[in-house]
Structure formats: structure tokens, C-alpha cells
PDB file of C-alpha atoms and ligand atoms in Angstrom:
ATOM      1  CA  UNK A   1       0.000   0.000   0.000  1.00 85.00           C
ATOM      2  CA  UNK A   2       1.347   3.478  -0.639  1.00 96.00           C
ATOM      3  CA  UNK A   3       1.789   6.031   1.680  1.00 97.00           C
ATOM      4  CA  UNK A   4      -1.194   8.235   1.016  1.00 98.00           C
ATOM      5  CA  UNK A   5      -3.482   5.436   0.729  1.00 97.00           C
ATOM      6  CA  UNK A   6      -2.390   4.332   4.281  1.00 97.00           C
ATOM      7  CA  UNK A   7      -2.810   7.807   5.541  1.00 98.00           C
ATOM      8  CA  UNK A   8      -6.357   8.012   3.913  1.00 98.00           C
ATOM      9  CA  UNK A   9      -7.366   4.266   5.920  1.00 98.00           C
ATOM     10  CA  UNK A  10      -6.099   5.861   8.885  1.00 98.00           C
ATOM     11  CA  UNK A  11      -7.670   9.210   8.894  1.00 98.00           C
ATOM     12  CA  UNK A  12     -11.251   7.913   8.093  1.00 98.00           C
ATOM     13  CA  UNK A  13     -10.537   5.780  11.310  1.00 98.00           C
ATOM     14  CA  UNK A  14      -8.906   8.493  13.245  1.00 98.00           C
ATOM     15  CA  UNK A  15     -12.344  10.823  12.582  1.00 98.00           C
ATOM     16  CA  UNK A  16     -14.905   8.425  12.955  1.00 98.00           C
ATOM     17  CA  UNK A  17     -13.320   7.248  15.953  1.00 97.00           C
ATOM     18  CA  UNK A  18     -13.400  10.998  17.240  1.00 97.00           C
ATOM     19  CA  UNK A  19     -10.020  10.758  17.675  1.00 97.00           C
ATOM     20  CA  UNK A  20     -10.224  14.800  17.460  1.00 97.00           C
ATOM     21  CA  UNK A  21     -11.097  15.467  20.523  1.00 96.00           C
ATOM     22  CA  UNK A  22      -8.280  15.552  22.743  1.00 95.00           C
ATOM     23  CA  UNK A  23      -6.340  18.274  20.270  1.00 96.00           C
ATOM     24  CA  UNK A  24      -9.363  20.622  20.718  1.00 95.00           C
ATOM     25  CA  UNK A  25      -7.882  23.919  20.603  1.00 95.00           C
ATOM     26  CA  UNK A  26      -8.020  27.581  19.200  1.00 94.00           C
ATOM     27  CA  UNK A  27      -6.188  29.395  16.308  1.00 93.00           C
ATOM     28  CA  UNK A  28      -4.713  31.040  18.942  1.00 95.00           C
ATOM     29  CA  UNK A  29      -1.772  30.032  21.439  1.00 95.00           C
ATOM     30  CA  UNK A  30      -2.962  29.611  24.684  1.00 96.00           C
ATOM     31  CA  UNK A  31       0.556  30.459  26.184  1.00 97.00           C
ATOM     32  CA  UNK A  32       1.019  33.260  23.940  1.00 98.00           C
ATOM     33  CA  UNK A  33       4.368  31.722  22.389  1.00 98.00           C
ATOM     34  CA  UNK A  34       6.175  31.424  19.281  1.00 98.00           C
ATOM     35  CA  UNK A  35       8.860  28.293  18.698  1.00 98.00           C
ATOM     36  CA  UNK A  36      11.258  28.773  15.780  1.00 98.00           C
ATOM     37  CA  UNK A  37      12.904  25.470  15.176  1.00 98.00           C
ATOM     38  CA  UNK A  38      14.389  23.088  12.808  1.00 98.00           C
ATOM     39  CA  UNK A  39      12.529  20.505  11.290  1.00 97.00           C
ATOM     40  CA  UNK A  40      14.565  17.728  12.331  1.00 98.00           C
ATOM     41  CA  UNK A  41      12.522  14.862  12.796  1.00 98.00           C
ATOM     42  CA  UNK A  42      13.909  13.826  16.410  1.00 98.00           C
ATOM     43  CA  UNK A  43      12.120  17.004  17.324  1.00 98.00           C
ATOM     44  CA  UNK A  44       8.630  16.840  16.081  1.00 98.00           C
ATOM     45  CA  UNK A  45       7.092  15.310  19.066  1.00 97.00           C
ATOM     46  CA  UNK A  46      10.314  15.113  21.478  1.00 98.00           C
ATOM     47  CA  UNK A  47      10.420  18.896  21.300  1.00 98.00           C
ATOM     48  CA  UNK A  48       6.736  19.815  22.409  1.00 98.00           C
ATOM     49  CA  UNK A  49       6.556  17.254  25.067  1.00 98.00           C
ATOM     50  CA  UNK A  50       9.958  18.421  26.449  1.00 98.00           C
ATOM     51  CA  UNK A  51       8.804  21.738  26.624  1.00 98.00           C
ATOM     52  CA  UNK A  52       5.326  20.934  28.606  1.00 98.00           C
ATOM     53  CA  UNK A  53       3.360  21.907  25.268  1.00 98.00           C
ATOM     54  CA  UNK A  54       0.459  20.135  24.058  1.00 96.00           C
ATOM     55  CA  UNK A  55      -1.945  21.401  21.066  1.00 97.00           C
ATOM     56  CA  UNK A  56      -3.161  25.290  20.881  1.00 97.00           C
ATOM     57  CA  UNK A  57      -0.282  26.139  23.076  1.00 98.00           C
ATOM     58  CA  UNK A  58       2.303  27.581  21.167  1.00 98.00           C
ATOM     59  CA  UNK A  59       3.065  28.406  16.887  1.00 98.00           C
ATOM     60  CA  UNK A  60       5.488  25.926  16.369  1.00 98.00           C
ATOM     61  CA  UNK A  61       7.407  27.503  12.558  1.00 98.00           C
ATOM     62  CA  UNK A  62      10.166  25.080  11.527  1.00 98.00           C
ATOM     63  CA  UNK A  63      12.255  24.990   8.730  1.00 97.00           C
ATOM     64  CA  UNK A  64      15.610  23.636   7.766  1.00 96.00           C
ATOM     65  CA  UNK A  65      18.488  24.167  10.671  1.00 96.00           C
ATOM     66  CA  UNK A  66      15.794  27.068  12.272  1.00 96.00           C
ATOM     67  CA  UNK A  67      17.501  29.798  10.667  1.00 95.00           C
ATOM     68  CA  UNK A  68      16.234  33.064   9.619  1.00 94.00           C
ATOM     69  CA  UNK A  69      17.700  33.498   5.972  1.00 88.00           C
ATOM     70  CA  UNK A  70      15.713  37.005   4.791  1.00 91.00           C
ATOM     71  CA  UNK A  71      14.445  39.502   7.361  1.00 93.00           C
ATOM     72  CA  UNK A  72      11.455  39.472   4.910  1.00 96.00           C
ATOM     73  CA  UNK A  73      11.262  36.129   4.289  1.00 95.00           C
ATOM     74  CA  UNK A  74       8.614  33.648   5.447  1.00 96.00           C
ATOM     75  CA  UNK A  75       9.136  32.982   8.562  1.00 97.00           C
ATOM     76  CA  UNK A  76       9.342  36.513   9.602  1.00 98.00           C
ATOM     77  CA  UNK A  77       6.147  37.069   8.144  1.00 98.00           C
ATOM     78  CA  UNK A  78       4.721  34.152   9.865  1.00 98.00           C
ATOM     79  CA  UNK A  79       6.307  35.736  13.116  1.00 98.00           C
ATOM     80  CA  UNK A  80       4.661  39.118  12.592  1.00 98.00           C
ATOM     81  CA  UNK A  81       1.667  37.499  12.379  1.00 98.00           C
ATOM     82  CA  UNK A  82       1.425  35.427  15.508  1.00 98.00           C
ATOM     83  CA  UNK A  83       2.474  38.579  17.181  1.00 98.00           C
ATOM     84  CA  UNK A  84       0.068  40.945  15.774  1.00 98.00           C
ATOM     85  CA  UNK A  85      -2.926  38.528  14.835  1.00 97.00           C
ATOM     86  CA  UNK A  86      -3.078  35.525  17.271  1.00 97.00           C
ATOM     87  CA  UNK A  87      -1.869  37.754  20.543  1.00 95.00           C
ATOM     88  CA  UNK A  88       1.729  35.761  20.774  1.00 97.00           C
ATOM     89  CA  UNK A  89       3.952  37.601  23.318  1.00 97.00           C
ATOM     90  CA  UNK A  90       7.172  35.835  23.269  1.00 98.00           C
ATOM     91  CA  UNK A  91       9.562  34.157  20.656  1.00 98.00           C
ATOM     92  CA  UNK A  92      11.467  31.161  21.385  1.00 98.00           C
ATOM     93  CA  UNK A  93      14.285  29.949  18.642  1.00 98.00           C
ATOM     94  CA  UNK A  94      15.599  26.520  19.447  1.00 98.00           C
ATOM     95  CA  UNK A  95      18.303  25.291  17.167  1.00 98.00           C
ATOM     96  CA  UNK A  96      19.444  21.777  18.231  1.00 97.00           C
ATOM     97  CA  UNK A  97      22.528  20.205  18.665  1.00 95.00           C
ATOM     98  CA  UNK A  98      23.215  17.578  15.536  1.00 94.00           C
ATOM     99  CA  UNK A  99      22.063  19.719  13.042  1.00 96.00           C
ATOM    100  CA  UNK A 100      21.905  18.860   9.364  1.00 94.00           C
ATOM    101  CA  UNK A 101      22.259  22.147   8.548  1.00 95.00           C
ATOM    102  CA  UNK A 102      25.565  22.617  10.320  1.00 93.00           C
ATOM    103  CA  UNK A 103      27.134  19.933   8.227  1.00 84.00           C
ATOM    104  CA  UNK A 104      26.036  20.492   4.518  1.00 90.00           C
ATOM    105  CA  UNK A 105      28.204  19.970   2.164  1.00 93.00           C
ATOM    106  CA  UNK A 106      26.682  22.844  -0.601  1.00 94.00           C
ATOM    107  CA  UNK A 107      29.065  21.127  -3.482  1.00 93.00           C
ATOM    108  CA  UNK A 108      27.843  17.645  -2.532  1.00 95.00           C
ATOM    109  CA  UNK A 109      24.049  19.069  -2.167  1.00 95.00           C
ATOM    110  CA  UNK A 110      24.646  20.814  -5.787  1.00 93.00           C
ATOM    111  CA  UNK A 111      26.162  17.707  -7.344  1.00 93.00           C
ATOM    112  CA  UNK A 112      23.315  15.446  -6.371  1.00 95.00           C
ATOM    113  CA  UNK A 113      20.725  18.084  -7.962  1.00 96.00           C
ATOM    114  CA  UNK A 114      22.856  17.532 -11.388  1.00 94.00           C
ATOM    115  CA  UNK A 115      22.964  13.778 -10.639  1.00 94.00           C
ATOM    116  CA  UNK A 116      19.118  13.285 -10.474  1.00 96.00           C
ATOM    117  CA  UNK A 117      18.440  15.488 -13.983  1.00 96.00           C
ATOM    118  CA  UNK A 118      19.037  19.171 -13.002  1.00 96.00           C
ATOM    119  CA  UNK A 119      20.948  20.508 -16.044  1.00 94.00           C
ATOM    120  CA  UNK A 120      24.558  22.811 -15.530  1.00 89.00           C
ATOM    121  CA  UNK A 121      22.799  25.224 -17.624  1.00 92.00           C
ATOM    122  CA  UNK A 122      19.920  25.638 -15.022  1.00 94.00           C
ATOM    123  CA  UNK A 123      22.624  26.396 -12.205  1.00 91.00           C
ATOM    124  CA  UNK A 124      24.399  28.889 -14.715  1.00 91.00           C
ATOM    125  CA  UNK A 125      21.056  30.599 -15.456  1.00 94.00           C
ATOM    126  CA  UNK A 126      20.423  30.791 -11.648  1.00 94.00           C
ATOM    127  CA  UNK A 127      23.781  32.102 -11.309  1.00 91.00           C
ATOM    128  CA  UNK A 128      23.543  34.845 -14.086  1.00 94.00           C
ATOM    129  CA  UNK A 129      20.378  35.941 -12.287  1.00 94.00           C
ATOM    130  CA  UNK A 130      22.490  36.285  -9.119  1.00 94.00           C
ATOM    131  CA  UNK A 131      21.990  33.416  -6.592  1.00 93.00           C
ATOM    132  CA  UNK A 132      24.628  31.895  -5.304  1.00 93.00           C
ATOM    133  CA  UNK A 133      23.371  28.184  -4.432  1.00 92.00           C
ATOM    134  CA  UNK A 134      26.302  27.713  -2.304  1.00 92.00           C
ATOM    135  CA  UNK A 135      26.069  30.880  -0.169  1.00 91.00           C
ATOM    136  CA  UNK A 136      21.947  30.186  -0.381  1.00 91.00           C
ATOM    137  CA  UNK A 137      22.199  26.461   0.689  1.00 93.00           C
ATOM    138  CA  UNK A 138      24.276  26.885   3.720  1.00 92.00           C
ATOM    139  CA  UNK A 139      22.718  26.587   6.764  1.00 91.00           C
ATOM    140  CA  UNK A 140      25.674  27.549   9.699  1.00 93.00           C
ATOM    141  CA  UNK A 141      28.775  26.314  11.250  1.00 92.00           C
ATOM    142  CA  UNK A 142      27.816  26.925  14.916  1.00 95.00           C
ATOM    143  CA  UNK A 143      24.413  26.110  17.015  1.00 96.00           C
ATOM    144  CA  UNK A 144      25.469  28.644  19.524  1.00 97.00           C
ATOM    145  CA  UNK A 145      26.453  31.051  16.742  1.00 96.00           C
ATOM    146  CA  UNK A 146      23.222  30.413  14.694  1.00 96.00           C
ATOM    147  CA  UNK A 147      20.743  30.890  17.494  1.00 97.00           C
ATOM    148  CA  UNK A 148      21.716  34.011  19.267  1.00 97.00           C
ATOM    149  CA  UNK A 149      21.849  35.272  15.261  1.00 96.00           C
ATOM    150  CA  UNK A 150      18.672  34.438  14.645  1.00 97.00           C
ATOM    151  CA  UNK A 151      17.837  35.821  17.712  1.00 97.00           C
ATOM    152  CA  UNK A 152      19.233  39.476  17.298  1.00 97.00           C
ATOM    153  CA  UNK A 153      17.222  39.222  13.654  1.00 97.00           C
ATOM    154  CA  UNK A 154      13.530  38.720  15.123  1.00 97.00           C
ATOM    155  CA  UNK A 155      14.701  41.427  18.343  1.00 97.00           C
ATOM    156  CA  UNK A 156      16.000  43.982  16.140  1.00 96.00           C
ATOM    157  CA  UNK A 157      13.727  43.739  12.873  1.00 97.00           C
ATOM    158  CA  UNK A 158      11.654  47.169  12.241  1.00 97.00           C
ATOM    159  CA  UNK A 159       8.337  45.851  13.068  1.00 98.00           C
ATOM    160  CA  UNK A 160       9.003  43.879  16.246  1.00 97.00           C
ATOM    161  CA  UNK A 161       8.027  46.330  19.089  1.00 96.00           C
ATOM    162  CA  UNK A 162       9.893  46.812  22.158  1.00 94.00           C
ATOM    163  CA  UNK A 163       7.573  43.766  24.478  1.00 96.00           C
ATOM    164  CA  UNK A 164       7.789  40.827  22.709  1.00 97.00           C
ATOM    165  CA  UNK A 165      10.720  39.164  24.612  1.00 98.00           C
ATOM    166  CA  UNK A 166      12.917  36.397  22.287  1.00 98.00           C
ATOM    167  CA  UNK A 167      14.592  33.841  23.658  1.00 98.00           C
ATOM    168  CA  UNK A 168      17.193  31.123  22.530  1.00 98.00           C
ATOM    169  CA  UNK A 169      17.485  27.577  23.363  1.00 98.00           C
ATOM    170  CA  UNK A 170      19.415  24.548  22.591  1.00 98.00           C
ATOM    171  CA  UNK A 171      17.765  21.539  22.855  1.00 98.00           C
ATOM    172  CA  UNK A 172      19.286  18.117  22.704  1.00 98.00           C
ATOM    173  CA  UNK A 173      17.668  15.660  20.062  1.00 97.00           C
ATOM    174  CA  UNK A 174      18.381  12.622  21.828  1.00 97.00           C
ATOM    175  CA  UNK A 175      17.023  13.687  25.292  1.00 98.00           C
ATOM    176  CA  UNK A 176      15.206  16.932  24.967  1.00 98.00           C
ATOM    177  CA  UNK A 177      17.450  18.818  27.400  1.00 98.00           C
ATOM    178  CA  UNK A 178      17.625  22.764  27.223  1.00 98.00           C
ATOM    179  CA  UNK A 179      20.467  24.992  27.032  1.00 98.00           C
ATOM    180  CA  UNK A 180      19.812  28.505  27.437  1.00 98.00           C
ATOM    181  CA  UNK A 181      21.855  30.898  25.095  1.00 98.00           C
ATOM    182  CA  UNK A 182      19.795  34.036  25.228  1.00 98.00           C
ATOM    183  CA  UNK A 183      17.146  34.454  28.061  1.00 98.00           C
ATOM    184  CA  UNK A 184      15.167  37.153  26.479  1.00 97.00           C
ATOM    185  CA  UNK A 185      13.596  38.742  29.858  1.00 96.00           C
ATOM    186  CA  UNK A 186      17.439  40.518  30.139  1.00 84.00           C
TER     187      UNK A 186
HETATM  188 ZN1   ZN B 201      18.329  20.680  12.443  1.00 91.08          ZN
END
């Protein structure tokens, strides 16, 4: 069976069965709190449950290594709008120890695009219109680093305003254990 057909099974299983009703929640976070992570997938239910959150407690925004690449990007905008729409009051990035995203080999990455059928003239083209895949691709070479960066970008962006307090954590991916890098009350 593939994988959407065994999603479909379950689903019409998981709703008929009510199955709902113990995620009951609003659109907005009943702790008033923003996670920006990575989307690692040691973290996707290790990470709430380490933090105490279940559902309707916090936006969770993920992408990959939990970095903020463009000021005006998407998760920015997402950001803005938990703040200014759905009441959030505090950010918390947590980058992770382990990261893919720390390691990534940008040649390897390209080569791999031009392995499966990606032609050299589409990365010239992409080139000639100005992005670099390399410098675009690369995530970061330091958790610490990349946190307390990504930090300083949601604190100091235009449109934040001066009471939203933003944290950073580490957490560990094997045991959910925090690190603290930037406790955003200070
Ligand atoms: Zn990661």
C-alpha cells in the first residue's frame, strides 16, 4: 500500500473514531508563544513534550536548521503574524545540537541536484540571475552562533516592538534537554 493510501485508511478511522477530541484547541496560542525550530525529525514530538506543550499552546514555525535566511522572508512574516494577529507575546528559537544544517556539504548538495536530472545550464542561469546556491544552501557552522543570530534578527527587525521578549534555546535531540543561550527577559 502506498503512503497516502495508508494515511487516507487511517484518517477515516482516526475521525470516525473521534479521535479529534483531545487536540481541541483555538487558532490562537494559549501560552502566547512562538517556537522557531528546525525541522529535524527527532524534534517533532520530542520537542513539544519536552517543553510541557500540548496542542493550541504555542506556533510551532520550523524549517531547515531554524535559521532566519531574509528579514522578509517567510518565517518573519509568519512571526509578525502570531504577534500581531493571534496575541503571541514571546519568541522562542531553538536550534538543536546535531544539526543537518551545520554539516552540509553545498558542493555535494549541488552535485546530487545535477545527478538526479538538473541541467549545468539551469545552475548557470540561476547564477547569471544572481543566486549563489552555495552561499543560499548553507545553513551555519555553529548552534550557539546560529541561534543568538537568529535571535538578534527577530529582536531587532523594524516591526518587532519593544515587548515581545525572544529567547534562545538549545535543545538536545536525543534527550530533549535545554540549554539557554539568550534568556530574552534581560
Ligand atoms: Zn536541524
Amino acid at each position: 500500500m502506498n503512503k497516502l493510501n495508508e494515511i487516507l485508511i487511517h484518517n477515516k478511522s482516526f475521525v470516525e473514531n473521534k479521535k479529534y477530541e483531545e487536540f481541541k484547541a483555538t487558532k490562537y496560542p494559549g501560552k502566547k508563544m512562538v517556537i522557531f525550530s528546525c525541522m529535524d525529525t527527532r524534534l517533532t514530538e520530542l520537542l513539544p513534550r519536552a517543553l510541557n506543550l500540548k496542542n493550541g499552546d504555542a506556533k510551532i514555525i520550523k524549517n531547515a536548521g531554524g535559521v532566519i535566511t531574509h528579514p522578509f522572508g517567510s518565517i518573519m512574516r509568519s512571526i509578525l503574524v502570531a504577534i500581531y494577529e493571534l496575541e503571541a507575546e514571546e519568541i522562542f528559537v531553538i536550534g538543536h545540537h546535531g544539526c543537518g544544517m551545520s554539516s552540509l556539504n553545498t558542493d555535494k548538495t549541488i552535485q546530487k541536484m545535477i545527478d538526479k536530472g538538473i541541467s549545468k545550464d539551469t545552475m548557470t542561469t540561476l547564477e547569471y540571475a544572481g543566486i549563489n546556491l552555495k552561499k543560499w544552501l548553507h545553513g551555519f557552522d555553529c548552534v550557539n552562533d546560529s541561534v543568538r543570530e537568529s535571535v538578534m534578527a527577530i529582536k531587532n527587525h523594524p516591526l518587532i516592538h519593544k515587548k515581545v521578549s525572544v529567547h534562545g534555546l538549545i535543545i538536545d535531540p536525543e534527550t530533549g534537554e535545554l540549554e539557554v543561550v539568550v534568556d530574552g527577559y534581560n
